[in-house]
Each structure stands twice: as structure tokens, then as C-alpha cells.
Tab-separated table of C-alpha atoms in Angstrom:
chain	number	residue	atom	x	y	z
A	1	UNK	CA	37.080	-22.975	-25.304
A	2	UNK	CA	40.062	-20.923	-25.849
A	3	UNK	CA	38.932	-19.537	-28.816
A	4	UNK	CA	35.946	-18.076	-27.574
A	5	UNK	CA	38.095	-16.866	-24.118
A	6	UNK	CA	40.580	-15.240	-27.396
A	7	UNK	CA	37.545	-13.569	-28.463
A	8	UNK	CA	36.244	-12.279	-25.331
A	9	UNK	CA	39.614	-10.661	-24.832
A	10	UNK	CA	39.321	-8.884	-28.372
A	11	UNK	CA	36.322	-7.379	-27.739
A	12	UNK	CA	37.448	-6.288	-24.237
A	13	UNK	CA	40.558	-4.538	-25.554
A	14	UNK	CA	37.985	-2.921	-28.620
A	15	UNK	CA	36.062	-1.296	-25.926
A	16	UNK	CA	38.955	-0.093	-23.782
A	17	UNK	CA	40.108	1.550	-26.566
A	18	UNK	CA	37.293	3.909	-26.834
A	19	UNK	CA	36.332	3.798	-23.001
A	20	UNK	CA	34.320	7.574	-22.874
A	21	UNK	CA	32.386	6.368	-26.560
A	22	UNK	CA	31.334	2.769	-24.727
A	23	UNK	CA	30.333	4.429	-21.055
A	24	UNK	CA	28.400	6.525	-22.958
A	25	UNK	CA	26.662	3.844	-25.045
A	26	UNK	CA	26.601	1.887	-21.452
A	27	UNK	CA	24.669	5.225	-20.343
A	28	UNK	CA	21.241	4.277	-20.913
A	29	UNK	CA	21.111	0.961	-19.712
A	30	UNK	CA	22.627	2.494	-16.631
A	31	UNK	CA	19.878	4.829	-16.283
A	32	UNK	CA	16.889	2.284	-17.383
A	33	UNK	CA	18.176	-0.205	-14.956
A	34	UNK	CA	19.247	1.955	-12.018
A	35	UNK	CA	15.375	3.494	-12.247
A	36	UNK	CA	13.930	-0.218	-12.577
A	37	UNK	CA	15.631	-0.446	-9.349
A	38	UNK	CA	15.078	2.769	-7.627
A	39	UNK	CA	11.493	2.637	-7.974
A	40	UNK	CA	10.370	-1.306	-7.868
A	41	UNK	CA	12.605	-0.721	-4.024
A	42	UNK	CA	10.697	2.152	-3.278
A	43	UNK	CA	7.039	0.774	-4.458
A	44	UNK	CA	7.763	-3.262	-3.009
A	45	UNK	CA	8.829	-1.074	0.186
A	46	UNK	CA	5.573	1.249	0.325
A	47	UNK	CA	3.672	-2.187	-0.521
A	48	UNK	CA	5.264	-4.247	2.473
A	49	UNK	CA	4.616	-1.283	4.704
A	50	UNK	CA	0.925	-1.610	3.648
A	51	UNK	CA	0.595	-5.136	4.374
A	52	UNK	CA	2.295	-4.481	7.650
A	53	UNK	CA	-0.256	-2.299	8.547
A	54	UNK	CA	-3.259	-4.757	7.064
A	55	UNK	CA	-1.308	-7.670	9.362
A	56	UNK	CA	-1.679	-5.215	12.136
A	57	UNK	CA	-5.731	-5.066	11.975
A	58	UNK	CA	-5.546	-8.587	12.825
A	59	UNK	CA	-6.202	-11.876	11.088
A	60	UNK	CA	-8.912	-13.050	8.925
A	61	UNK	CA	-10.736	-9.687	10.122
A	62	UNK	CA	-14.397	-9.009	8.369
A	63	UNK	CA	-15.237	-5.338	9.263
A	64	UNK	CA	-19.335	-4.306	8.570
A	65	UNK	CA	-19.843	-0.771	8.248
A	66	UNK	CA	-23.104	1.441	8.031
A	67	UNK	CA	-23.494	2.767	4.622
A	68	UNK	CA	-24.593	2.504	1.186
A	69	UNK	CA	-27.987	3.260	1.756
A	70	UNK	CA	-30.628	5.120	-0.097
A	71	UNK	CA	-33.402	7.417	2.378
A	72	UNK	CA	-35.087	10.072	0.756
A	73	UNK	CA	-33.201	10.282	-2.712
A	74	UNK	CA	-30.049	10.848	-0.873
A	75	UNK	CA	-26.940	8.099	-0.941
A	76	UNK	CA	-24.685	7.665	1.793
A	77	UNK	CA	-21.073	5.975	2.196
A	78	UNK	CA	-19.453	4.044	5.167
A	79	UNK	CA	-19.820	5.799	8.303
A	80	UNK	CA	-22.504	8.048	7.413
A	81	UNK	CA	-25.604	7.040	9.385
A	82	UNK	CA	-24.846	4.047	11.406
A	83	UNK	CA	-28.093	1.790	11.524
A	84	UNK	CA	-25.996	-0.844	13.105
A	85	UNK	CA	-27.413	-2.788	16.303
A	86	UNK	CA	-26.356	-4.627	19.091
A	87	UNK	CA	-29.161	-7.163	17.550
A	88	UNK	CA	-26.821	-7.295	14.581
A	89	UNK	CA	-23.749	-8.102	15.842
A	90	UNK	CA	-25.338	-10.942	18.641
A	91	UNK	CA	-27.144	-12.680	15.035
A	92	UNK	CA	-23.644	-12.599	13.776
A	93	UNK	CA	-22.113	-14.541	16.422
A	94	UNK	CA	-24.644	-16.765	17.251
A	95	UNK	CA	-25.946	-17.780	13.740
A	96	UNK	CA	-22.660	-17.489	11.375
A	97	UNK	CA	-20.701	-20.571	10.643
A	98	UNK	CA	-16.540	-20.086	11.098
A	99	UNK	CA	-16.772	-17.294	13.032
A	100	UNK	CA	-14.491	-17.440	16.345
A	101	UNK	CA	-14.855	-13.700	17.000
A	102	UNK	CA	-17.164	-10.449	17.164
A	103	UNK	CA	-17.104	-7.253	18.923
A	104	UNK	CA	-19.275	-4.700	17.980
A	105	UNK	CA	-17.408	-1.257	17.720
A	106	UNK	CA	-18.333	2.208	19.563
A	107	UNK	CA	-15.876	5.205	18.582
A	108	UNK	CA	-15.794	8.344	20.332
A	109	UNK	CA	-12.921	11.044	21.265
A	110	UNK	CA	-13.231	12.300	24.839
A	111	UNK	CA	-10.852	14.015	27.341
A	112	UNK	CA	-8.958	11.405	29.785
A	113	UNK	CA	-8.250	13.261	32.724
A	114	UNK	CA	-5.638	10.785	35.563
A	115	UNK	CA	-2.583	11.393	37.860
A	116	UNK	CA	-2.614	15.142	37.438
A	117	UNK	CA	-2.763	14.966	33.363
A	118	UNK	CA	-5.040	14.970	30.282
A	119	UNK	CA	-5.119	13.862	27.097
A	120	UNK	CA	-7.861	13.341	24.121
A	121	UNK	CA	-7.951	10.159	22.673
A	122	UNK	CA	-10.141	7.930	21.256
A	123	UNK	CA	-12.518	5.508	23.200
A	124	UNK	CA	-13.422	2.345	21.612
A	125	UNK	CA	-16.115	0.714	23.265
A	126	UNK	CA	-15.418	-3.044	22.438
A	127	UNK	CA	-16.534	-6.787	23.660
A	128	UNK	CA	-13.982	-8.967	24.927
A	129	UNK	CA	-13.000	-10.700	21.941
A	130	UNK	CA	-11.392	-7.419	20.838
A	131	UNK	CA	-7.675	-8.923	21.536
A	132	UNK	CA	-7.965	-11.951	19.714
A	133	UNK	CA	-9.799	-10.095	16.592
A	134	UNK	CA	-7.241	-7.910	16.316
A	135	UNK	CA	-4.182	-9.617	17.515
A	136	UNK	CA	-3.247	-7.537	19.939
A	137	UNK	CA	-1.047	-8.847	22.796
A	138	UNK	CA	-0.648	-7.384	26.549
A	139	UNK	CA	2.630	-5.707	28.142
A	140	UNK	CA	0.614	-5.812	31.662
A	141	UNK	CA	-3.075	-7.141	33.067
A	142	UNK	CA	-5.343	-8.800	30.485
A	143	UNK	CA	-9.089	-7.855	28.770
A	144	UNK	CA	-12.215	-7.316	30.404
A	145	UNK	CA	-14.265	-10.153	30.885
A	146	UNK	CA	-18.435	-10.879	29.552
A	147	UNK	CA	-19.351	-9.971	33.213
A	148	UNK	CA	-18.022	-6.736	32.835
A	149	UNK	CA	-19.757	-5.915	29.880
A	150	UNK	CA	-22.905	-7.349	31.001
A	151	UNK	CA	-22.723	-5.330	34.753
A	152	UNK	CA	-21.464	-2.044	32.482
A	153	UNK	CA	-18.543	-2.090	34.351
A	154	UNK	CA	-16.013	0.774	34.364
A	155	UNK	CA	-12.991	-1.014	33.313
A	156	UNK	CA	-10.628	0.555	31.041
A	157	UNK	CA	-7.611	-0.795	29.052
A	158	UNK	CA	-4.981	1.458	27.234
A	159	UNK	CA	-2.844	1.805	24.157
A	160	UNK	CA	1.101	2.715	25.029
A	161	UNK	CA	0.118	6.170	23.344
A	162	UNK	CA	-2.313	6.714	25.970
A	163	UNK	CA	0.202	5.186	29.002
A	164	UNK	CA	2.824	7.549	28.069
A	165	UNK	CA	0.905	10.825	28.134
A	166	UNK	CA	-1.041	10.334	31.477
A	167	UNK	CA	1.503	7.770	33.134
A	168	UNK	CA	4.788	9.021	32.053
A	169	UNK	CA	6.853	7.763	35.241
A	170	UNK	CA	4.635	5.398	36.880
A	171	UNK	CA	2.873	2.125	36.053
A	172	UNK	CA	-0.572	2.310	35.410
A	173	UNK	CA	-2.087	-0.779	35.807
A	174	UNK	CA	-5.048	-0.336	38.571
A	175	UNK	CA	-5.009	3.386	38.984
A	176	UNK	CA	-7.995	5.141	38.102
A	177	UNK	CA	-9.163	7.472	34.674
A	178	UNK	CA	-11.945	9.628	34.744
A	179	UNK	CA	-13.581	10.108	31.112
A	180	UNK	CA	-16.277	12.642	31.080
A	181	UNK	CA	-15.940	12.407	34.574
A	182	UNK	CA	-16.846	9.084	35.119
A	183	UNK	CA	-13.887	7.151	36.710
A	184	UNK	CA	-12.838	3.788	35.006
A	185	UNK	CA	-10.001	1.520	36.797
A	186	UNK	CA	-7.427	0.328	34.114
A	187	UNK	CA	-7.008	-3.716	33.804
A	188	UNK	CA	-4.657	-3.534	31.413
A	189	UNK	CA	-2.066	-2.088	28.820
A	190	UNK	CA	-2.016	-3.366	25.274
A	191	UNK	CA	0.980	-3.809	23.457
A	192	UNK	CA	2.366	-1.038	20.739
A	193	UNK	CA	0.889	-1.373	16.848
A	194	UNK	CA	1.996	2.270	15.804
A	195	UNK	CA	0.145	3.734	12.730
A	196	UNK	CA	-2.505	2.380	10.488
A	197	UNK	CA	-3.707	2.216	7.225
A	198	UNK	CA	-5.070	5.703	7.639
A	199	UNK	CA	-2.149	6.992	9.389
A	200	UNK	CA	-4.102	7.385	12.378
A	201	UNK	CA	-2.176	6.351	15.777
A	202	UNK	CA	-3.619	2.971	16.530
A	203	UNK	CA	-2.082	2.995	20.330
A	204	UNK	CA	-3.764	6.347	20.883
A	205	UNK	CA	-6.370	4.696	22.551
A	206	UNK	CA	-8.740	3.789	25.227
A	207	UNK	CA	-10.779	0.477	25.040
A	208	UNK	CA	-13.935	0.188	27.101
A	209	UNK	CA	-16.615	-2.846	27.574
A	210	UNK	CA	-19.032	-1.375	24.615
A	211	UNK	CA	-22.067	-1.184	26.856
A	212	UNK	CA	-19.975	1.177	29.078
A	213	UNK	CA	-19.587	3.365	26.092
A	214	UNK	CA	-22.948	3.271	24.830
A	215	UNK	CA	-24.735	3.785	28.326
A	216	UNK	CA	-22.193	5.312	30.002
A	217	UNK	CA	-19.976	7.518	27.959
A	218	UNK	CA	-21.434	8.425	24.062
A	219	UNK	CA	-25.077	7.368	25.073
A	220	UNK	CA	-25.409	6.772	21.248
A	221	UNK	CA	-28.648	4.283	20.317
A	222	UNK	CA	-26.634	2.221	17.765
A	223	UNK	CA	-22.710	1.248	17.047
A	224	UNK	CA	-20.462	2.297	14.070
A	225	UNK	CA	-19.544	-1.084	13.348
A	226	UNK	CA	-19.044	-4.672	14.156
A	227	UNK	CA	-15.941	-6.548	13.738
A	228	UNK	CA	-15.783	-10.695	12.723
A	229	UNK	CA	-12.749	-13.008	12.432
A	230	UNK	CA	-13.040	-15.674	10.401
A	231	UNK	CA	-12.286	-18.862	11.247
A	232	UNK	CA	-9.139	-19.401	8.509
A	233	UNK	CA	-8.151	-17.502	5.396
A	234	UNK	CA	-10.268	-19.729	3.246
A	235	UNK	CA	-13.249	-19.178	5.198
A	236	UNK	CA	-13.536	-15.557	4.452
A	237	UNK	CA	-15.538	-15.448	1.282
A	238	UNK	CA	-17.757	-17.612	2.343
A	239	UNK	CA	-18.374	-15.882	5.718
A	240	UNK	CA	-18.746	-12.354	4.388
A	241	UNK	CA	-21.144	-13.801	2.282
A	242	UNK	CA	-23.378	-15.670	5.000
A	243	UNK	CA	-22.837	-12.538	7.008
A	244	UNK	CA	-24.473	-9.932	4.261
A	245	UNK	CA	-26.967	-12.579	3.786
A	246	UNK	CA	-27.875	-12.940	7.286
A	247	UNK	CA	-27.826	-8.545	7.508
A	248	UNK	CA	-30.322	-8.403	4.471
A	249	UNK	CA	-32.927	-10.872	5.855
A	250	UNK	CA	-32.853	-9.255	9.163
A	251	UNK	CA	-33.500	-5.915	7.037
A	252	UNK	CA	-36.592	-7.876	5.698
A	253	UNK	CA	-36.774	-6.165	2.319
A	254	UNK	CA	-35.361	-3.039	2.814
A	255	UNK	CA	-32.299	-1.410	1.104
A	256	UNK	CA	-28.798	-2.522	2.165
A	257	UNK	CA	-27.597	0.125	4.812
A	258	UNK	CA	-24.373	-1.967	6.115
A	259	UNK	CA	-21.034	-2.944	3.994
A	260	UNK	CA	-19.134	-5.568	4.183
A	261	UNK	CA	-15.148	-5.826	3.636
A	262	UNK	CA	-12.715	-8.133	4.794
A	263	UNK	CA	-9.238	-7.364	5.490
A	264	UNK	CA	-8.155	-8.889	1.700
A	265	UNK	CA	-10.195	-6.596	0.638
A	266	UNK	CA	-9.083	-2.899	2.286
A	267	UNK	CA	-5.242	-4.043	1.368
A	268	UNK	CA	-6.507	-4.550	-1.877
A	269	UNK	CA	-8.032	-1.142	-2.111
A	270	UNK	CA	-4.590	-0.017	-0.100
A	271	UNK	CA	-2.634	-1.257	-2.202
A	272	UNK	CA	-3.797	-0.860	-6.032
A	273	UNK	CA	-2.653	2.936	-6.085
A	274	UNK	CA	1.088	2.277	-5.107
A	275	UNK	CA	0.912	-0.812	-7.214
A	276	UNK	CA	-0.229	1.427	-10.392
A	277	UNK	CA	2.788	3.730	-9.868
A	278	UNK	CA	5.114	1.275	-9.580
A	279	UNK	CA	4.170	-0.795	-12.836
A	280	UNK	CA	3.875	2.983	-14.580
A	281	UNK	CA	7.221	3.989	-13.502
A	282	UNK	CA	8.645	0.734	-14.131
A	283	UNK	CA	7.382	0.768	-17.575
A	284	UNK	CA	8.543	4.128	-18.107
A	285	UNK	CA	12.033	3.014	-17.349
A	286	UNK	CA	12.039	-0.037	-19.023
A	287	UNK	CA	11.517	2.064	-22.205
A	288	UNK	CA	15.008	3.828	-21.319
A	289	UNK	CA	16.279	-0.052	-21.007
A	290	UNK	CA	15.023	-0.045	-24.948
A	291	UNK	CA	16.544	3.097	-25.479
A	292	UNK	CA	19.364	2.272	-24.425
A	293	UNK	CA	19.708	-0.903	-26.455
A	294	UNK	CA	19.066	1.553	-29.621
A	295	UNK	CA	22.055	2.980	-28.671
A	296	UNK	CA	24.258	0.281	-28.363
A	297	UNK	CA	23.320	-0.611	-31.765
A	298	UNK	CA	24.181	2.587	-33.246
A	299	UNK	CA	27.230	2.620	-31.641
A	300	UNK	CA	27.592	-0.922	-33.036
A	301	UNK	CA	27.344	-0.475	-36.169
A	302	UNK	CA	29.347	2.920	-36.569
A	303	UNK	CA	32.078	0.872	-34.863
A	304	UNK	CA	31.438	-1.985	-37.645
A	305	UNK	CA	32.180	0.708	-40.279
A	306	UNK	CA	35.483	2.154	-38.522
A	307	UNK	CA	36.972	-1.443	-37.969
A	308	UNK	CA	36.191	-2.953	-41.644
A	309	UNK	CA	39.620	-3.301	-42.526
A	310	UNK	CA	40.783	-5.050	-39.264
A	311	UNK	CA	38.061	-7.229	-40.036
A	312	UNK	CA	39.079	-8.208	-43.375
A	313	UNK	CA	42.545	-8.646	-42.095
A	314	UNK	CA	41.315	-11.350	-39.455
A	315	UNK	CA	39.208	-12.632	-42.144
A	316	UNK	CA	42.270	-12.789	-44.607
A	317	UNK	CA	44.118	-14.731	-41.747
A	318	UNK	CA	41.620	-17.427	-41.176
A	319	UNK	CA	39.135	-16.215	-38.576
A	320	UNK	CA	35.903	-17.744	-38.898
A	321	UNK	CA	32.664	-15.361	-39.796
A	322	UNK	CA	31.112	-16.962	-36.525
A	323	UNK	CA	34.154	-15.797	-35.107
A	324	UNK	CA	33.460	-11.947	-36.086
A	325	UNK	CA	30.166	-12.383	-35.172
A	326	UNK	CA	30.834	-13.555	-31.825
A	327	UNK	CA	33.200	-11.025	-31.005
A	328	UNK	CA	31.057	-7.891	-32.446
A	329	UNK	CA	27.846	-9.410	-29.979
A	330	UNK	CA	29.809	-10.329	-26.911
A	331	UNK	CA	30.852	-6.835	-27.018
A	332	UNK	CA	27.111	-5.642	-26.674
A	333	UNK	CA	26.531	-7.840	-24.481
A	334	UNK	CA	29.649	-6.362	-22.025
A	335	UNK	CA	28.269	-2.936	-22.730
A	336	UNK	CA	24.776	-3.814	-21.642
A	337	UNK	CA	25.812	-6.178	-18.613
A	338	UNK	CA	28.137	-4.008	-17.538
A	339	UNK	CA	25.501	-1.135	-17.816
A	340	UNK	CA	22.970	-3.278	-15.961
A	341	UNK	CA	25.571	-3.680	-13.167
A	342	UNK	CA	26.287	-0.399	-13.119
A	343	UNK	CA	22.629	0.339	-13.067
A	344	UNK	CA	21.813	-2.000	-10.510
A	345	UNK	CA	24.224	-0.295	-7.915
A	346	UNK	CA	23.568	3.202	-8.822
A	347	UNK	CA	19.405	2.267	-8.732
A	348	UNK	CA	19.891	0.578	-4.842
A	349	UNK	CA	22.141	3.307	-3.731
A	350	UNK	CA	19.342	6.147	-5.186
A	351	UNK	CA	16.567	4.349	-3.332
A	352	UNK	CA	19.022	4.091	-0.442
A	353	UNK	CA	19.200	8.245	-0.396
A	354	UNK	CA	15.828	8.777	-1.306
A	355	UNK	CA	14.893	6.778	2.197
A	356	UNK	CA	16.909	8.739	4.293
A	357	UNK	CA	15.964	11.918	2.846
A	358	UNK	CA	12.342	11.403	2.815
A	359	UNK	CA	11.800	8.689	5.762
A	360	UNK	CA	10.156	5.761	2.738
A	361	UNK	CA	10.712	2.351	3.509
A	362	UNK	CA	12.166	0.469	0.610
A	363	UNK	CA	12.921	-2.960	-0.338
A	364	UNK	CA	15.093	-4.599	-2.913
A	365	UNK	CA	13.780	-7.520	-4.770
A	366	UNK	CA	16.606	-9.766	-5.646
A	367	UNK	CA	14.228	-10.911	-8.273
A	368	UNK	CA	13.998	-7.191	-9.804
A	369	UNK	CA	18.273	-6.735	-9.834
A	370	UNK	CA	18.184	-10.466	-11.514
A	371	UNK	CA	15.472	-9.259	-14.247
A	372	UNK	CA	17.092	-6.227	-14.883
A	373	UNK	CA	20.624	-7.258	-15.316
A	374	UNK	CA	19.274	-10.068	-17.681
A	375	UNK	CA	16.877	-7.930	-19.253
A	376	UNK	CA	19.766	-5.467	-19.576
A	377	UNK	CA	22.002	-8.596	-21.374
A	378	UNK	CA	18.980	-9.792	-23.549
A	379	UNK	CA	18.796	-5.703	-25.069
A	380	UNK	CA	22.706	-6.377	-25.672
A	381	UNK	CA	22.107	-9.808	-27.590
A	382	UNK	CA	19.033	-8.149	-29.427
A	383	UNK	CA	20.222	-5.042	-30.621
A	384	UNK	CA	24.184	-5.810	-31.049
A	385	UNK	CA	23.043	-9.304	-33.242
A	386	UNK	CA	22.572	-7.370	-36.329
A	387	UNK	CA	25.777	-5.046	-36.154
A	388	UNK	CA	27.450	-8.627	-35.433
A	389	UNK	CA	25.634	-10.345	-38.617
A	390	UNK	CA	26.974	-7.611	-40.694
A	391	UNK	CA	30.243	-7.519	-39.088
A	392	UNK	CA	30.520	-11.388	-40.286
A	393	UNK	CA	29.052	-11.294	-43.383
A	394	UNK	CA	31.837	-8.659	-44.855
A	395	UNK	CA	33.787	-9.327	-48.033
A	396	UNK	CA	36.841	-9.938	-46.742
A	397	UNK	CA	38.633	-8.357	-49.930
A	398	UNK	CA	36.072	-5.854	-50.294
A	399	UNK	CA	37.159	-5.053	-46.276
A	400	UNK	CA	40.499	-4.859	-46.985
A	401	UNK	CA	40.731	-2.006	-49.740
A	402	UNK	CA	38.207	0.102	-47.597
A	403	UNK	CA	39.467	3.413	-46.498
């Protein structure tokens, strides 16, 4: 034990000598590490931001869209003709195991005229298990009920958004909105969700009974699309699938004009860009890690070839070659740990700046600084071993008439 504490002090006091040579050679495992850092923060932060926004949607959410149909040698995508019925979405509910929610969806923006103000927004005409779909909680009154959809009632219930720009000073709940001048009495105020997945304001919003909207308001003959919840998280595959089943054989034969994603699915698709970058610019940096360790070898071995005659004088004096080798490779390994350190403080304060500066969320993995700083030791051990091995394996009489 306190010969290898001896030999840890040696090596310290080798590097101290030459301090600007070894923070140099510590250089790039400071900058592979402190980008490792930097940019697995910024991309785990821009990926826990997504799934705060896929939480948001609501859980176990299946979403059907119109799309993906074929009518006279033209192709469309989601959203472009919706042949989505009220038909639909009632099949859904009443024939689809594990499903303890569906609203079918009617978007339209219209101009919400109340206490002396206006404001566009959008109007969602939705069924009353809207809340529950999407998770969405109440600061004040509650959801309209199945009566009220099935009278086409003109009940109204409004995102904060909304609140703020007609009700700035006073409390909404039971005053009266007039869209397209048809007056609606609010029930209720939903609680704020901010942005979504498409940066689009998700409490910039007005939610209706859905035959309101389509009889009342957009006087459209079909919806834009229905939304399902699932009954659990292990339930979704297997109800998408009964779902696009059920679609197709009311379709009796014809093309599928209807998609069907659940919310895995769109976080997935959310996701796989910032998840590319990351692993590319990870990569990228880990090559600097490798780089880096190239270095320390050089700088190794150069160092080997100024010190040969103080190592055949602790040779001549009874040192042990494992003893050489030991202290040539724990010096590495200080250069690369302490670069990793280094690294890791320079790469959380640069994510740190690049946040403030630019508004990003980040997050440090404590499993990414671990990695790296062990990664960063690892390139020491690697690339310092052979600088060691010849180190060790000197003559020592042969080191002690070099000039």
C-alpha cells in the first residue's frame, strides 16, 4: 500500500513539473468530455421537454385521423379530406374492447366576442369524455354533460389563454360568449397545459359539445378526428389494432381513408430527430475523447525518452519494472481523469449558458458525467499502457549512459 501511495506521489510531482505540457495533453479530453456533456444535457433536456408535451395529450391516447387515401390517382395525408363520421366514432365506443374513452373532434378558429373584448381562438367541438382523454383538470365549474350534447346545447368551457384575453379582471364562470354570434354560457375553465408538440398554444381554446359545433357553429358534414383512450398502456396495440380493423370493415372494401396513431407513437416520431442529433454529436465528441487519448500517448512516450536516465537510476536502486510501469500509467490516468473532471464541469457549465442564452431546457444525466469521466480514465489506461510497458522494460544500464 505505501508503495503504490510512493508512486502516485512520483507521478504527481512528474506532472507538476511540466504543468502547461500536461494541461495541454489534458486539453482534449477536456474538450471531448465537456461536449459529451454539453450536448447529451441539451438533447436528454429537448427529449424530456418532448415527453412532457406527449404526457400533456393525455394517457394511453389513440388519435384516428382522415388520410391516406387514394380518389382519382391523387394521395392524400392526415387532415386532408376528413371522411370521418359521427357513425365512426359511436362503433368505436360501443364495439371496441379496453376502451374507457372517445370524443370525436371538430376544429375550427372563430372570433369570441364577451365582456366588451375579442379574441380568435380555436373551437373544439368535443364529447364529454374530453377531460378524462386528455387529462385535463378544472380551476372552476366542470364538463358538459351527454344531455348537453344530445339537446345541442350552448355550453362553452375555456382554456386560461382564452380566460385571460376576454376576462382579464373578472371571473368568468357563467357569463356569456357569443361565437359567430351565437351566445354560449361558460360551465367551466380548464386548467393551464401551455404549448404542444406543435408549438401551438394548447390553452388557446374554446371547447364546445361537438354537435354544437357541427350544427351550430362550422356546420361541417363530418369531423377531423376522433380521439380513444385505452384502457392501460398494454392495451394500446391491441386496441389500435381492433380499432383499424373495425374502420376497414365499416369501409366494406374500400381504400383506407383514416390513420391510426397512438400517443407512443407521435413521441416516437417527436422524438427520433433530437435523438439522431444527440447520438451524432455525441459520437462526434467522443472521437475528440480518442483524440485526446492519442495525445496523451504522445506526450507519454516523448516524456519516456526525456526521463530514461532517471529511470535507470530507480532501476539501478531497486525499483521494480512493475513499479515503472505503474508510475508511467497512473500518470495517464491523472491526465485523463483530471481532464474528464475538468471536462465534466466546463461541459455542465456550457449547457448551463447555452440555456440562458437561448431559452433550451437541459438536463444532466448523472449517468452521462459517470460514463464520461470513466470513459475519459479507460482512454488514460489504454493509450498511456504502452508508454508505461516501454518505460518498464528499459535496460537499466543501457538507461543510465543515455544522454
Amino acid at each position: 500500500m505505501m508503495r503504490a501511495f510512493n508512486t502516485i506521489l512520483v507521478a504527481l510531482r512528474a506532472l507538476r513539473r511540466n504543468k502547461l505540457r500536461s494541461i495541454l495533453t489534458a486539453l482534449g479530453i477536456i474538450i471531448g468530455v465537456g461536449a459529451v456533456i454539453a450536448m447529451v444535457s441539451i438533447g436528454n433536456g429537448a427529449k424530456s421537454q418532448v415527453e412532457a408535451q406527449v404526457a400533456s395529450l393525455g394517457e394511453n391516447v389513440i388519435t384516428i385521423f382522415p388520410g391516406s387515401f387514394t380518389s382519382g390517382g391523387m394521395r392524400g395525408g392526415w387532415g386532408s379530406v376528413s371522411t370521418l363520421s359521427l357513425d365512426d366514432s359511436d362503433a368505436i365506443k360501443r364495439e371496441v374492447a379496453n376502451v374507457y374513452g372517445v370524443s370525436p373532434e371538430v376544429r375550427d378558429r372563430a372570433q369570441v366576442l364577451a365582456n366588451g373584448l375579442n379574441w380568435n381562438t380555436m373551437i373544439m367541438g368535443e364529447s364529454p369524455d374530453y377531460p378524462a382523454i386528455r387529462s385535463w383538470k378544472f380551476v372552476e365549474g366542470a364538463m358538459f354533460g351527454d344531455q348537453d350534447v344530445r339537446s345541442v346545447a350552448k355550453v362553452a368551457v375555456l382554456g386560461k389563454t382564452v380566460v385571460d384575453q376576454l376576462f382579464p379582471d373578472s371571473d368568468p364562470l357563467g357569463k356569456t360568449i357569443r361565437i359567430r354570434d351565437i351566445p354560449f354560457k361558460v360551465v367551466g375553465v380548464l386548467a393551464p397545459k401551455g404549448f404542444n408538440l406543435f408549438g401551438q398554444d394548447q390553452d388557446d381554446t374554446v371547447v364546445i359539445p361537438y354537435t354544437s359545433h357541427l350544427k351550430r357553429v362550422s356546420r361541417h358534414p363530418n369531423i377531423n378526428s376522433i380521439l380513444a383512450q385505452a384502457a392501460s398502456a398494454e392495451a394500446i396495440d391491441r386496441v389500435e389494432q381492433d380499432i383499424t380493423d373495425l374502420l376497414l370493415q365499416r369501409r366494406k372494401g374500400r381504400e383506407q381513408d383514416f390513420t391510426v396513431r397512438s400517443q407512443v407513437e407521435i413521441a416516437q416520431a417527436a422524438t427520433a430527430t433530437s435523438e439522431t442529433m444527440t447520438r451524432l454529436l455525441a459520437g462526434i465528441a467522443f472521437v475528440s475523447l480518442i483524440v485526446g487519448g492519442i495525445g496523451i500517448m504522445n506526450i507519454m512516450l516523448v516524456s519516456v525518452t526525456e526521463r530514461t536516465r532517471e529511470i535507470g537510476i530507480r532501476l539501478a536502486v531497486g525499483a521494480h519494472s512493475r513499479d515503472v510501469l505503474l508510475q508511467f500509467l497512473i500518470e495517464a490516468v491523472i491526465l485523463s481523469s483530471l481532464g474528464g473532471i475538468i471536462g465534466v464541469v466546463i461541459g455542465i457549465g456550457t449547457s448551463q449558458i447555452i440555456s440562458l442564452r437561448n431559452g433550451w431546457p437541459i438536463l444532466v444525466s448523472t449517468t452521462s458525467v459517470v460514463v464520461a469521466v470513466a470513459f475519459s480514465a479507460a482512454v488514460g489506461v489504454f493509450f498511456g499502457f504502452y508508454p508505461a510497458r516501454k518505460a518498464a522494460q528499459l535496460d537499466p544500464i543501457e538507461a543510465l549512459r543515455y544522454e
